[in-house]
């Protein structure tokens, strides 16, 4: 039984950020940052109210709460097949968590243009950024799983290398992120934790100005043919796989 989350209110966050930045030359920089986010009242789903269902007009019998699950005594108002004695009635609802979630991490970002070098080396450049995030929460109430913010990877980074001259340029990008959890839902196998595997992706783009008004560009996506993979609880229980393959896009544009 899923009850409506009509009592939800917006969650709040106190954010603290500190950064040190050095602009060592025009178009180049090195930055190191620390951040801390303390989140209260984040949304979660579970049984936070016992076995009473004020919004339901269905009688499931006398229910007893055992480890977050309601147990029926079999005295219900259903016609025909009745709920068996000691049957589990899982009653859940979205509500604001009482536990505080803390996100803490560091970021390192670098961008360097080598335009101070003589031709043709002056066209090279690159960028790199890395983020490390730790997530922790207070001990939840009895019968509730730990609360967490979905979609947060512990480590992620982006690496970019490029070469540009007056009328043409090419850029290569590699993006990586660690595995991360997504919001779980009821399935045939229960409500276990769903995890997306770590993955890296390689892309590229290039352009050429044929004239001042005409530009031709070529973009390549997912050149390493990475796969989105999601599993539940253990890797031997896959939930989802998405394969986009390698994609090339050729475009031409004119300004007039």
Coordinates of C-alpha atoms in Angstrom, one line a residue:
X1 CA 0.0 0.0 0.0
X2 CA 1.5 3.3 -1.1
X3 CA -0.1 6.4 0.6
X4 CA 0.1 9.9 -0.9
X5 CA 2.9 12.2 0.2
X6 CA 0.6 15.1 0.8
X7 CA 2.5 16.3 3.9
X8 CA 5.8 16.8 2.1
X9 CA 7.5 20.2 2.6
X10 CA 10.6 21.5 0.7
X11 CA 13.9 20.3 2.2
X12 CA 16.5 22.8 3.2
X13 CA 20.3 22.9 2.8
X14 CA 23.1 25.0 4.4
X15 CA 26.0 25.3 2.0
X16 CA 29.6 26.2 2.8
X17 CA 32.1 26.7 0.0
X18 CA 35.8 27.8 0.0
X19 CA 37.9 28.1 -3.1
X20 CA 41.5 29.1 -4.0
X21 CA 42.0 30.2 -7.7
X22 CA 45.1 31.2 -9.6
X23 CA 44.8 32.8 -13.1
X24 CA 48.3 32.2 -14.2
X25 CA 47.9 33.6 -17.7
X26 CA 45.1 34.8 -20.0
X27 CA 42.7 31.9 -20.7
X28 CA 44.3 29.7 -18.1
X29 CA 43.6 28.9 -14.4
X30 CA 44.1 26.5 -11.6
X31 CA 41.5 26.2 -8.8
X32 CA 41.0 24.1 -5.7
X33 CA 37.7 24.1 -3.8
X34 CA 36.2 22.6 -0.7
X35 CA 32.4 22.3 -0.2
X36 CA 30.1 21.1 2.5
X37 CA 26.3 20.7 2.3
X38 CA 24.1 19.9 5.3
X39 CA 20.6 18.9 4.1
X40 CA 17.6 18.6 6.4
X41 CA 14.2 17.2 5.6
X42 CA 15.2 15.3 2.4
X43 CA 12.6 13.1 0.8
X44 CA 12.5 9.4 1.6
X45 CA 10.0 6.6 1.3
X46 CA 9.1 4.1 4.0
X47 CA 6.9 3.5 7.1
X48 CA 7.3 6.3 9.5
X49 CA 3.8 6.3 11.1
X50 CA 3.1 2.7 12.2
X51 CA 0.2 0.7 10.8
X52 CA -2.6 3.3 10.8
X53 CA -3.9 4.3 7.4
X54 CA -6.1 7.4 7.8
X55 CA -6.4 7.9 4.1
X56 CA -7.6 4.4 3.3
X57 CA -11.2 3.0 3.7
X58 CA -10.0 -0.6 3.4
X59 CA -9.8 -2.7 6.5
X60 CA -6.8 -5.0 6.4
X61 CA -7.5 -6.4 9.8
X62 CA -5.7 -5.7 13.1
X63 CA -2.1 -4.8 12.1
X64 CA 1.0 -5.1 14.3
X65 CA 4.2 -3.3 13.4
X66 CA 7.3 -5.7 13.2
X67 CA 10.6 -4.3 11.9
X68 CA 8.8 -1.7 9.8
X69 CA 6.4 -4.1 8.3
X70 CA 2.7 -4.5 9.3
X71 CA 1.5 -8.0 10.1
X72 CA -2.2 -8.8 9.7
X73 CA -4.2 -11.0 12.0
X74 CA -6.4 -12.1 9.1
X75 CA -9.6 -10.3 10.3
X76 CA -10.2 -8.1 7.2
X77 CA -13.2 -6.9 5.3
X78 CA -12.3 -8.4 1.8
X79 CA -14.9 -10.6 0.2
X80 CA -13.9 -14.0 -1.1
X81 CA -10.2 -14.6 -0.6
X82 CA -9.1 -13.0 2.6
X83 CA -5.7 -11.9 3.8
X84 CA -4.0 -14.8 5.6
X85 CA -3.1 -14.5 9.2
X86 CA 0.5 -13.2 9.7
X87 CA 0.5 -11.8 6.1
X88 CA 2.8 -8.9 5.6
X89 CA 1.1 -5.6 4.6
X90 CA 3.9 -3.2 3.4
X91 CA 2.6 0.3 3.9
X92 CA 4.9 3.1 2.6
X93 CA 4.6 6.8 2.1
X94 CA 6.9 9.7 1.0
X95 CA 7.8 11.9 3.9
X96 CA 10.5 14.3 5.0
X97 CA 13.4 12.5 6.7
X98 CA 14.4 13.5 10.2
X99 CA 18.0 12.5 9.6
X100 CA 20.5 15.1 8.4
X101 CA 22.5 14.3 5.2
X102 CA 26.0 15.7 4.8
X103 CA 27.8 16.0 1.4
X104 CA 31.4 16.9 1.7
X105 CA 34.0 17.1 -1.1
X106 CA 36.8 18.7 -2.9
X107 CA 37.2 19.9 -6.5
X108 CA 40.3 20.4 -8.6
X109 CA 40.1 22.3 -11.9
X110 CA 42.8 23.2 -14.4
X111 CA 42.7 24.9 -17.8
X112 CA 45.8 25.7 -19.7
X113 CA 46.3 27.3 -23.1
X114 CA 49.8 27.0 -24.7
X115 CA 49.4 30.1 -26.9
X116 CA 52.6 31.5 -25.6
X117 CA 54.5 28.9 -27.6
X118 CA 55.7 29.4 -31.2
X119 CA 53.6 28.2 -34.1
X120 CA 52.4 25.4 -34.5
X121 CA 52.6 24.5 -30.8
X122 CA 50.6 27.6 -29.8
X123 CA 47.3 25.8 -30.7
X124 CA 47.5 23.1 -28.0
X125 CA 45.6 23.3 -24.8
X126 CA 43.7 21.3 -22.3
X127 CA 41.4 21.2 -19.2
X128 CA 40.9 18.8 -16.3
X129 CA 38.6 18.7 -13.4
X130 CA 38.2 16.2 -10.6
X131 CA 35.6 15.9 -7.9
X132 CA 35.5 13.7 -4.8
X133 CA 32.3 13.6 -2.7
X134 CA 31.6 11.7 0.5
X135 CA 28.0 11.3 1.7
X136 CA 26.9 10.4 5.2
X137 CA 23.6 10.5 7.2
X138 CA 22.5 10.1 10.7
X139 CA 21.3 6.8 12.0
X140 CA 17.7 6.3 10.7
X141 CA 14.7 5.3 12.8
X142 CA 14.1 1.7 13.6
X143 CA 12.8 -0.3 10.6
X144 CA 14.0 2.3 8.0
X145 CA 16.9 2.0 5.6
X146 CA 19.6 4.7 5.6
X147 CA 18.6 7.8 3.7
X148 CA 20.8 9.0 0.8
X149 CA 20.8 11.4 -2.1
X150 CA 20.6 9.4 -5.3
X151 CA 22.8 10.0 -8.3
X152 CA 26.0 11.0 -6.4
X153 CA 29.2 9.4 -7.5
X154 CA 32.2 9.4 -5.0
X155 CA 34.7 10.2 -7.8
X156 CA 34.3 11.8 -11.2
X157 CA 36.5 13.6 -13.6
X158 CA 36.6 15.2 -17.1
X159 CA 39.7 15.4 -19.3
X160 CA 39.8 17.7 -22.4
X161 CA 42.5 18.1 -25.0
X162 CA 42.2 20.5 -27.9
X163 CA 44.1 22.1 -30.8
X164 CA 42.9 25.3 -32.4
X165 CA 44.1 27.6 -35.1
X166 CA 42.5 30.6 -36.8
X167 CA 40.1 28.6 -39.1
X168 CA 40.0 25.1 -37.6
X169 CA 40.1 23.2 -34.4
X170 CA 39.6 19.7 -32.9
X171 CA 38.7 18.7 -29.3
X172 CA 38.7 15.3 -27.5
X173 CA 36.8 14.8 -24.2
X174 CA 36.8 11.9 -21.8
X175 CA 34.2 11.8 -18.9
X176 CA 34.3 9.3 -16.1
X177 CA 32.2 8.8 -12.9
X178 CA 32.1 6.1 -10.2
X179 CA 29.2 3.9 -9.6
X180 CA 26.2 5.6 -7.9
X181 CA 22.8 4.6 -6.4
X182 CA 19.5 5.5 -7.9
X183 CA 16.1 5.8 -6.1
X184 CA 14.7 2.3 -5.6
X185 CA 11.2 1.2 -6.4
X186 CA 9.1 -1.9 -5.7
X187 CA 10.0 -4.7 -8.1
X188 CA 9.5 -8.5 -8.4
X189 CA 12.7 -8.9 -6.4
X190 CA 11.7 -6.4 -3.6
X191 CA 13.0 -2.9 -2.9
X192 CA 16.8 -3.6 -2.9
X193 CA 19.4 -0.9 -3.7
X194 CA 19.8 -0.1 -7.4
X195 CA 23.3 0.8 -8.5
X196 CA 24.6 2.2 -11.8
X197 CA 28.1 0.9 -12.7
X198 CA 31.1 3.1 -13.1
X199 CA 31.5 4.2 -16.7
X200 CA 33.7 6.4 -18.9
X201 CA 32.8 8.0 -22.2
X202 CA 35.0 9.3 -25.0
X203 CA 33.7 12.1 -27.4
X204 CA 35.3 14.4 -30.0
X205 CA 34.4 17.4 -32.1
X206 CA 36.1 19.3 -34.9
X207 CA 35.3 22.3 -37.1
X208 CA 36.6 24.0 -40.2
X209 CA 35.8 27.5 -41.4
X210 CA 35.6 27.1 -45.1
X211 CA 34.9 30.8 -45.5
X212 CA 34.0 33.6 -43.1
X213 CA 30.4 32.6 -43.5
X214 CA 30.5 28.8 -44.0
X215 CA 31.5 26.3 -41.2
X216 CA 31.7 22.5 -41.4
X217 CA 31.8 20.5 -38.2
X218 CA 32.1 16.8 -37.2
X219 CA 31.1 15.4 -33.9
X220 CA 31.6 11.9 -32.6
X221 CA 29.7 10.6 -29.5
X222 CA 30.5 7.6 -27.3
X223 CA 33.5 6.6 -29.5
X224 CA 34.5 3.9 -27.0
X225 CA 31.0 2.4 -27.1
X226 CA 30.4 2.6 -23.3
X227 CA 27.3 0.9 -21.9
X228 CA 24.9 2.1 -19.2
X229 CA 24.5 -0.8 -16.7
X230 CA 22.3 -0.9 -13.7
X231 CA 21.9 -3.8 -11.2
X232 CA 20.0 -4.4 -8.0
X233 CA 21.8 -5.4 -4.7
X234 CA 24.4 -7.5 -6.5
X235 CA 25.9 -7.4 -10.0
X236 CA 24.5 -10.8 -10.8
X237 CA 21.0 -9.3 -10.7
X238 CA 21.0 -6.9 -13.7
X239 CA 18.1 -4.4 -13.9
X240 CA 18.8 -2.4 -17.1
X241 CA 21.4 -2.0 -19.9
X242 CA 21.4 0.8 -22.5
X243 CA 23.7 0.7 -25.5
X244 CA 23.8 3.8 -27.7
X245 CA 26.7 2.7 -29.8
X246 CA 29.1 5.1 -31.7
X247 CA 27.4 8.1 -33.3
X248 CA 28.8 10.6 -35.9
X249 CA 27.2 13.9 -36.8
X250 CA 28.3 16.0 -39.7
X251 CA 26.9 19.5 -40.0
X252 CA 27.3 22.6 -42.2
X253 CA 26.3 26.1 -41.3
X254 CA 26.1 29.4 -43.1
X255 CA 25.9 33.0 -41.7
X256 CA 24.3 35.6 -43.9

